[in-house]
Amino acid sequence: MITSKDYGYMQDGRKIKQFRLENSSGMSVSIIEYGCTVTNLCVKDKNGNLRDVVLGYDTLRDYEHAGAFMGAFVGRCANRIENAQFEIDGIVTRLERNEGRNHLHGSFSRKQYEGSIEDEKLVLRMHSPHGDDGFPGNMDVAVTYALTRENALVIEYSAVTDAPTLANFTNHSYFNLDGHAAGTVLGQTLRIASDVYTEIGEGLCTTGRFLPTGGTALDFETEKEIGRDIEDGSEPMRLAGGYDHNFVLNKTQGMLGFAASAHSPATGIRMDVYTTQPGLQLYTGNFLARETVLGKGGCRYPKYGGFCLETQHYPCAPSHPNFPSIVLRPGEEYHEATAYKFTLE
């Protein structure tokens, strides 16, 4: 079942709706037209109590002013573009430098989308004009959310363009399987289907090298507590101030396959992630404590208060020809999907 209601007004006066998807087991997901943002995701714990397991804010104004991409759809290009520029067919495009000298995520998280209910799914659409954030090409984007009877939130992204451009979309929800206001996620466990990550340097841009995770803090092939190695003092962890790394998934690109699994011993909630994308960015909310906007219910989220599992293509892909391409051309359709499935242990 999908219902909708008025959520608020943007600073420029545009009205934003909130849609609520609910299944027969009581799981529900709430999404607003601003940034296609997931504001609430409620699942039952092992005692039958509902837990809201995504971080967020109470009002539209909070989402407009905060800078942590809480629950948002991000693009045109998720993650970083080195030096905020890229080249396609010999033409260099320069973008907004919104994170030091780099470009991070783009502005899709701050756009208004038009939501509609189609075949028991929520579809949100938006037109991104040529020159948006500096990107070439007019782009039409659709983001589809579906909630299955098996407690899976399925997100599909699609886009077309009229000129060669970049496309790399993801969802930036922060999860805390103990509940959004329950403190840090350091005692929750995580497994990632990867034995290789893309090396980062200063500024968190990738160097283009693939390094093995084995024997390092980034080894999640066997499920372990998120906090076990997060402050081990190694170079990758020092550079990022926690986890903010892209993992190369052990799956066939373009096919929906297993990516990761997280679990809360306290609530019994397990979340399995499946995706068509080749990479997964693990981010542990290393800078959440710097946020000036209070979270839902007036709580202040701490450092490591949530973790993101951002399915994506690799960061800084335009700088590294050995990475899968994120170039989208006229006549092609960008299409990727990710599913977050919830069970109990």
GROMACS .gro file of C-alpha atoms in nm:
model
  345
    1MET     CA    1   0.000   0.000   0.000
    2ILE     CA    2   0.124   0.349  -0.086
    3THR     CA    3  -0.023   0.667   0.060
    4SER     CA    4   0.081   1.030   0.033
    5LYS     CA    5   0.049   1.355   0.227
    6ASP     CA    6   0.181   1.709   0.215
    7TYR     CA    7   0.520   1.725   0.387
    8GLY     CA    8   0.615   2.093   0.370
    9TYR     CA    9   0.722   2.381   0.151
   10MET     CA   10   1.068   2.450   0.018
   11GLN     CA   11   1.224   2.788   0.089
   12ASP     CA   12   1.116   2.905  -0.255
   13GLY     CA   13   0.754   2.804  -0.186
   14ARG     CA   14   0.732   2.477  -0.379
   15LYS     CA   15   0.521   2.210  -0.207
   16ILE     CA   16   0.677   1.873  -0.126
   17LYS     CA   17   0.483   1.550  -0.073
   18GLN     CA   18   0.578   1.251   0.138
   19PHE     CA   19   0.490   0.899   0.024
   20ARG     CA   20   0.460   0.604   0.263
   21LEU     CA   21   0.506   0.246   0.140
   22GLU     CA   22   0.382  -0.026   0.377
   23ASN     CA   23   0.358  -0.404   0.343
   24SER     CA   24   0.146  -0.665   0.521
   25SER     CA   25   0.417  -0.746   0.778
   26GLY     CA   26   0.419  -0.388   0.909
   27MET     CA   27   0.742  -0.268   0.747
   28SER     CA   28   0.716   0.084   0.611
   29VAL     CA   29   0.932   0.330   0.419
   30SER     CA   30   0.868   0.705   0.386
   31ILE     CA   31   1.012   0.907   0.098
   32ILE     CA   32   0.980   1.276   0.012
   33GLU     CA   33   0.988   1.448  -0.326
   34TYR     CA   34   1.282   1.661  -0.211
   35GLY     CA   35   1.594   1.469  -0.312
   36CYS     CA   36   1.399   1.140  -0.336
   37THR     CA   37   1.497   1.124   0.030
   38VAL     CA   38   1.422   0.821   0.251
   39THR     CA   39   1.309   0.988   0.574
   40ASN     CA   40   1.198   0.679   0.769
   41LEU     CA   41   1.245   0.304   0.736
   42CYS     CA   42   1.065   0.106   1.006
   43VAL     CA   43   1.111  -0.267   1.060
   44LYS     CA   44   1.024  -0.499   1.348
   45ASP     CA   45   1.295  -0.613   1.588
   46LYS     CA   46   1.321  -0.956   1.753
   47ASN     CA   47   1.066  -0.848   2.017
   48GLY     CA   48   0.812  -0.733   1.761
   49ASN     CA   49   0.873  -0.362   1.819
   50LEU     CA   50   0.911  -0.126   1.524
   51ARG     CA   51   1.251   0.039   1.486
   52ASP     CA   52   1.324   0.331   1.255
   53VAL     CA   53   1.665   0.226   1.123
   54VAL     CA   54   1.760   0.527   0.907
   55LEU     CA   55   1.896   0.858   1.030
   56GLY     CA   56   1.720   1.175   0.924
   57TYR     CA   57   1.556   1.502   1.021
   58ASP     CA   58   1.213   1.618   1.135
   59THR     CA   59   1.135   1.888   0.880
   60LEU     CA   60   1.187   1.978   0.517
   61ARG     CA   61   1.373   2.291   0.626
   62ASP     CA   62   1.621   2.069   0.814
   63TYR     CA   63   1.685   1.862   0.500
   64GLU     CA   64   1.741   2.181   0.300
   65HIS     CA   65   1.997   2.319   0.546
   66ALA     CA   66   2.189   2.004   0.646
   67GLY     CA   67   2.490   1.880   0.454
   68ALA     CA   68   2.517   1.507   0.528
   69PHE     CA   69   2.302   1.379   0.234
   70MET     CA   70   2.076   1.197   0.483
   71GLY     CA   71   1.870   0.938   0.296
   72ALA     CA   72   1.915   1.121  -0.033
   73PHE     CA   73   1.941   1.014  -0.395
   74VAL     CA   74   2.274   1.150  -0.523
   75GLY     CA   75   2.398   1.231  -0.872
   76ARG     CA   76   2.470   1.312  -1.150
   77CYS     CA   77   2.783   1.150  -1.022
   78ALA     CA   78   2.795   0.980  -0.684
   79ASN     CA   79   3.123   1.009  -0.493
   80ARG     CA   80   3.419   1.220  -0.605
   81ILE     CA   81   3.539   1.356  -0.937
   82GLU     CA   82   3.905   1.449  -0.904
   83ASN     CA   83   3.987   1.816  -0.963
   84ALA     CA   84   3.617   1.867  -1.047
   85GLN     CA   85   3.675   1.800  -1.416
   86PHE     CA   86   3.655   1.522  -1.671
   87GLU     CA   87   3.709   1.465  -2.042
   88ILE     CA   88   3.479   1.297  -2.295
   89ASP     CA   89   3.573   1.276  -2.666
   90GLY     CA   90   3.849   1.532  -2.616
   91ILE     CA   91   3.621   1.789  -2.455
   92VAL     CA   92   3.709   1.892  -2.099
   93THR     CA   93   3.419   1.978  -1.868
   94ARG     CA   94   3.475   2.168  -1.545
   95LEU     CA   95   3.233   2.125  -1.255
   96GLU     CA   96   3.152   2.301  -0.931
   97ARG     CA   97   3.424   2.243  -0.669
   98ASN     CA   98   3.208   2.158  -0.370
   99GLU     CA   99   3.458   1.957  -0.162
  100GLY     CA  100   3.796   2.122  -0.163
  101ARG     CA  101   3.931   2.094  -0.517
  102ASN     CA  102   3.697   1.804  -0.602
  103HIS     CA  103   3.333   1.759  -0.700
  104LEU     CA  104   3.128   1.540  -0.464
  105HIS     CA  105   2.789   1.380  -0.538
  106GLY     CA  106   2.629   1.665  -0.736
  107SER     CA  107   2.302   1.842  -0.662
  108PHE     CA  108   2.036   1.577  -0.728
  109SER     CA  109   1.990   1.550  -0.350
  110ARG     CA  110   1.864   1.910  -0.346
  111LYS     CA  111   1.618   1.885  -0.637
  112GLN     CA  112   1.241   1.861  -0.637
  113TYR     CA  113   1.101   1.545  -0.799
  114GLU     CA  114   0.750   1.468  -0.916
  115GLY     CA  115   0.616   1.155  -0.750
  116SER     CA  116   0.349   0.922  -0.885
  117ILE     CA  117   0.216   0.579  -0.788
  118GLU     CA  118   0.245   0.331  -1.073
  119ASP     CA  119   0.183  -0.045  -1.052
  120GLU     CA  120   0.223  -0.045  -0.671
  121LYS     CA  121   0.555   0.138  -0.699
  122LEU     CA  122   0.659   0.494  -0.627
  123VAL     CA  123   0.821   0.666  -0.925
  124LEU     CA  124   0.992   1.004  -0.886
  125ARG     CA  125   1.096   1.196  -1.198
  126MET     CA  126   1.311   1.501  -1.262
  127HIS     CA  127   1.463   1.685  -1.559
  128SER     CA  128   1.825   1.796  -1.519
  129PRO     CA  129   1.906   2.066  -1.778
  130HIS     CA  130   2.227   2.099  -1.978
  131GLY     CA  131   2.484   2.273  -1.760
  132ASP     CA  132   2.341   2.148  -1.430
  133ASP     CA  133   2.642   2.164  -1.190
  134GLY     CA  134   2.841   2.206  -1.513
  135PHE     CA  135   2.750   1.866  -1.660
  136PRO     CA  136   2.673   1.851  -2.034
  137GLY     CA  137   2.348   1.723  -2.176
  138ASN     CA  138   1.984   1.740  -2.083
  139MET     CA  139   1.908   1.441  -1.863
  140ASP     CA  140   1.573   1.286  -1.769
  141VAL     CA  141   1.589   1.084  -1.449
  142ALA     CA  142   1.351   0.839  -1.282
  143VAL     CA  143   1.392   0.678  -0.939
  144THR     CA  144   1.158   0.391  -0.851
  145TYR     CA  145   1.093   0.258  -0.500
  146ALA     CA  146   0.911  -0.068  -0.430
  147LEU     CA  147   0.850  -0.249  -0.100
  148THR     CA  148   0.808  -0.624  -0.134
  149ARG     CA  149   0.618  -0.869   0.084
  150GLU     CA  150   0.957  -1.017   0.175
  151ASN     CA  151   1.063  -0.690   0.345
  152ALA     CA  152   1.292  -0.570   0.068
  153LEU     CA  153   1.318  -0.207  -0.036
  154VAL     CA  154   1.405  -0.213  -0.405
  155ILE     CA  155   1.542   0.105  -0.564
  156GLU     CA  156   1.583   0.137  -0.942
  157TYR     CA  157   1.753   0.424  -1.123
  158SER     CA  158   1.715   0.512  -1.489
  159ALA     CA  159   1.826   0.805  -1.703
  160VAL     CA  160   1.867   0.917  -2.064
  161THR     CA  161   2.063   1.209  -2.210
  162ASP     CA  162   2.087   1.407  -2.535
  163ALA     CA  163   2.466   1.458  -2.513
  164PRO     CA  164   2.758   1.252  -2.376
  165THR     CA  165   2.772   1.298  -1.998
  166LEU     CA  166   2.838   1.112  -1.673
  167ALA     CA  167   2.587   0.901  -1.478
  168ASN     CA  168   2.657   0.731  -1.146
  169PHE     CA  169   2.367   0.724  -0.900
  170THR     CA  170   2.327   0.591  -0.546
  171ASN     CA  171   2.124   0.621  -0.228
  172HIS     CA  172   2.291   0.785   0.072
  173SER     CA  173   2.086   0.647   0.363
  174TYR     CA  174   2.262   0.616   0.698
  175PHE     CA  175   2.159   0.294   0.871
  176ASN     CA  176   2.162   0.211   1.241
  177LEU     CA  177   2.004  -0.129   1.297
  178ASP     CA  178   1.966  -0.057   1.669
  179GLY     CA  179   1.742   0.238   1.581
  180HIS     CA  180   1.830   0.578   1.439
  181ALA     CA  181   1.891   0.741   1.780
  182ALA     CA  182   2.061   0.446   1.951
  183GLY     CA  183   2.419   0.577   1.945
  184THR     CA  184   2.707   0.441   1.741
  185VAL     CA  185   2.703   0.142   1.506
  186LEU     CA  186   3.043   0.014   1.620
  187GLY     CA  187   2.898  -0.300   1.781
  188GLN     CA  188   2.696  -0.398   1.475
  189THR     CA  189   2.847  -0.648   1.235
  190LEU     CA  190   2.915  -0.628   0.863
  191ARG     CA  191   3.020  -0.857   0.583
  192ILE     CA  192   3.110  -0.730   0.234
  193ALA     CA  193   3.140  -0.958  -0.070
  194SER     CA  194   3.476  -0.815  -0.173
  195ASP     CA  195   3.846  -0.891  -0.135
  196VAL     CA  196   3.971  -0.579  -0.319
  197TYR     CA  197   3.928  -0.206  -0.264
  198THR     CA  198   4.026   0.103  -0.461
  199GLU     CA  199   4.318   0.277  -0.290
  200ILE     CA  200   4.264   0.636  -0.173
  201GLY     CA  201   4.509   0.920  -0.130
  202GLU     CA  202   4.493   1.263   0.029
  203GLY     CA  203   4.155   1.423  -0.036
  204LEU     CA  204   4.000   1.073  -0.048
  205CYS     CA  205   4.030   1.046  -0.425
  206THR     CA  206   4.121   0.708  -0.566
  207THR     CA  207   4.472   0.651  -0.700
  208GLY     CA  208   4.358   0.399  -0.963
  209ARG     CA  209   4.523   0.106  -0.783
  210PHE     CA  210   4.334  -0.201  -0.665
  211LEU     CA  211   4.458  -0.335  -0.331
  212PRO     CA  212   4.368  -0.655  -0.143
  213THR     CA  213   4.162  -0.617   0.174
  214GLY     CA  214   4.306  -0.930   0.336
  215GLY     CA  215   4.490  -0.865   0.661
  216THR     CA  216   4.384  -0.499   0.672
  217ALA     CA  217   4.114  -0.300   0.849
  218LEU     CA  218   3.914  -0.321   0.525
  219ASP     CA  219   3.880  -0.699   0.538
  220PHE     CA  220   3.507  -0.770   0.574
  221GLU     CA  221   3.502  -1.102   0.389
  222THR     CA  222   3.420  -1.262   0.723
  223GLU     CA  223   3.154  -1.081   0.923
  224LYS     CA  224   3.301  -0.865   1.199
  225GLU     CA  225   3.208  -0.573   1.421
  226ILE     CA  226   3.223  -0.241   1.237
  227GLY     CA  227   3.423  -0.092   1.522
  228ARG     CA  228   3.684  -0.366   1.554
  229ASP     CA  229   3.949  -0.206   1.331
  230ILE     CA  230   3.803   0.138   1.266
  231GLU     CA  231   4.072   0.319   1.465
  232ASP     CA  232   4.366   0.085   1.408
  233GLY     CA  233   4.593   0.370   1.297
  234SER     CA  234   4.662   0.228   0.951
  235GLU     CA  235   4.707   0.465   0.657
  236PRO     CA  236   4.369   0.395   0.489
  237MET     CA  237   4.184   0.459   0.815
  238ARG     CA  238   4.388   0.767   0.901
  239LEU     CA  239   4.317   0.926   0.563
  240ALA     CA  240   3.941   0.879   0.590
  241GLY     CA  241   3.895   0.920   0.967
  242GLY     CA  242   3.705   0.591   0.970
  243TYR     CA  243   3.558   0.397   0.680
  244ASP     CA  244   3.501   0.591   0.359
  245HIS     CA  245   3.623   0.339   0.103
  246ASN     CA  246   3.500   0.179  -0.220
  247PHE     CA  247   3.495  -0.201  -0.234
  248VAL     CA  248   3.512  -0.390  -0.564
  249LEU     CA  249   3.228  -0.642  -0.543
  250ASN     CA  250   3.279  -1.011  -0.621
  251LYS     CA  251   2.989  -1.027  -0.863
  252THR     CA  252   2.911  -0.994  -1.230
  253GLN     CA  253   2.863  -0.628  -1.324
  254GLY     CA  254   2.511  -0.553  -1.438
  255MET     CA  255   2.360  -0.859  -1.272
  256LEU     CA  256   2.173  -0.831  -0.942
  257GLY     CA  257   2.395  -1.003  -0.687
  258PHE     CA  258   2.484  -1.011  -0.319
  259ALA     CA  259   2.693  -0.718  -0.197
  260ALA     CA  260   2.684  -0.698   0.182
  261SER     CA  261   2.510  -0.801   0.503
  262ALA     CA  262   2.480  -0.606   0.829
  263HIS     CA  263   2.340  -0.727   1.161
  264SER     CA  264   2.247  -0.587   1.502
  265PRO     CA  265   2.294  -0.833   1.790
  266ALA     CA  266   2.080  -0.606   2.007
  267THR     CA  267   1.768  -0.597   1.788
  268GLY     CA  268   1.821  -0.911   1.580
  269ILE     CA  269   1.768  -0.709   1.261
  270ARG     CA  270   1.973  -0.818   0.959
  271MET     CA  271   1.996  -0.621   0.636
  272ASP     CA  272   2.121  -0.787   0.317
  273VAL     CA  273   2.216  -0.571   0.020
  274TYR     CA  274   2.192  -0.681  -0.345
  275THR     CA  275   2.289  -0.467  -0.642
  276THR     CA  276   2.364  -0.454  -1.013
  277GLN     CA  277   2.646  -0.206  -0.950
  278PRO     CA  278   3.017  -0.301  -0.944
  279GLY     CA  279   3.115  -0.114  -0.627
  280LEU     CA  280   3.007  -0.045  -0.271
  281GLN     CA  281   3.114   0.259  -0.069
  282LEU     CA  282   3.121   0.197   0.306
  283TYR     CA  283   3.094   0.523   0.499
  284THR     CA  284   3.064   0.525   0.878
  285GLY     CA  285   2.941   0.878   0.944
  286ASN     CA  286   3.287   1.002   1.036
  287PHE     CA  287   3.174   1.366   1.039
  288LEU     CA  288   2.819   1.333   1.173
  289ALA     CA  289   2.910   1.502   1.502
  290ARG     CA  290   2.990   1.821   1.307
  291GLU     CA  291   2.633   1.854   1.181
  292THR     CA  292   2.460   2.159   1.329
  293VAL     CA  293   2.109   2.038   1.241
  294LEU     CA  294   1.958   1.805   1.502
  295GLY     CA  295   1.828   1.466   1.395
  296LYS     CA  296   1.479   1.319   1.425
  297GLY     CA  297   1.320   1.377   1.763
  298GLY     CA  298   1.583   1.636   1.849
  299CYS     CA  299   1.865   1.385   1.887
  300ARG     CA  300   2.226   1.470   1.808
  301TYR     CA  301   2.385   1.197   1.597
  302PRO     CA  302   2.737   1.107   1.712
  303LYS     CA  303   3.044   1.021   1.508
  304TYR     CA  304   2.988   0.667   1.376
  305GLY     CA  305   2.613   0.710   1.443
  306GLY     CA  306   2.521   0.541   1.115
  307PHE     CA  307   2.674   0.353   0.824
  308CYS     CA  308   2.611   0.399   0.453
  309LEU     CA  309   2.633   0.116   0.200
  310GLU     CA  310   2.634   0.317  -0.122
  311THR     CA  311   2.615   0.092  -0.426
  312GLN     CA  312   2.791   0.267  -0.713
  313HIS     CA  313   3.051   0.271  -0.985
  314TYR     CA  314   3.400   0.349  -0.863
  315PRO     CA  315   3.498   0.697  -0.739
  316CYS     CA  316   3.697   0.926  -0.971
  317ALA     CA  317   3.617   0.693  -1.262
  318PRO     CA  318   3.687   0.958  -1.532
  319SER     CA  319   4.049   0.981  -1.411
  320HIS     CA  320   4.115   0.607  -1.443
  321PRO     CA  321   4.057   0.430  -1.777
  322ASN     CA  322   4.100   0.095  -1.597
  323PHE     CA  323   3.775   0.157  -1.404
  324PRO     CA  324   3.431   0.071  -1.549
  325SER     CA  325   3.310   0.366  -1.754
  326ILE     CA  326   3.037   0.597  -1.623
  327VAL     CA  327   2.988   0.776  -1.955
  328LEU     CA  328   2.626   0.785  -2.074
  329ARG     CA  329   2.562   0.865  -2.441
  330PRO     CA  330   2.252   0.959  -2.643
  331GLY     CA  331   2.053   0.651  -2.739
  332GLU     CA  332   2.166   0.462  -2.427
  333GLU     CA  333   1.971   0.415  -2.104
  334TYR     CA  334   2.134   0.416  -1.765
  335HIS     CA  335   1.972   0.154  -1.544
  336GLU     CA  336   2.086   0.018  -1.207
  337ALA     CA  337   1.905  -0.144  -0.913
  338THR     CA  338   1.972  -0.207  -0.546
  339ALA     CA  339   1.768  -0.400  -0.287
  340TYR     CA  340   1.789  -0.373   0.092
  341LYS     CA  341   1.626  -0.682   0.243
  342PHE     CA  342   1.544  -0.709   0.615
  343THR     CA  343   1.515  -1.030   0.817
  344LEU     CA  344   1.543  -1.131   1.186
  345GLU     CA  345   1.790  -1.351   1.365
   0.00000   0.00000   0.00000
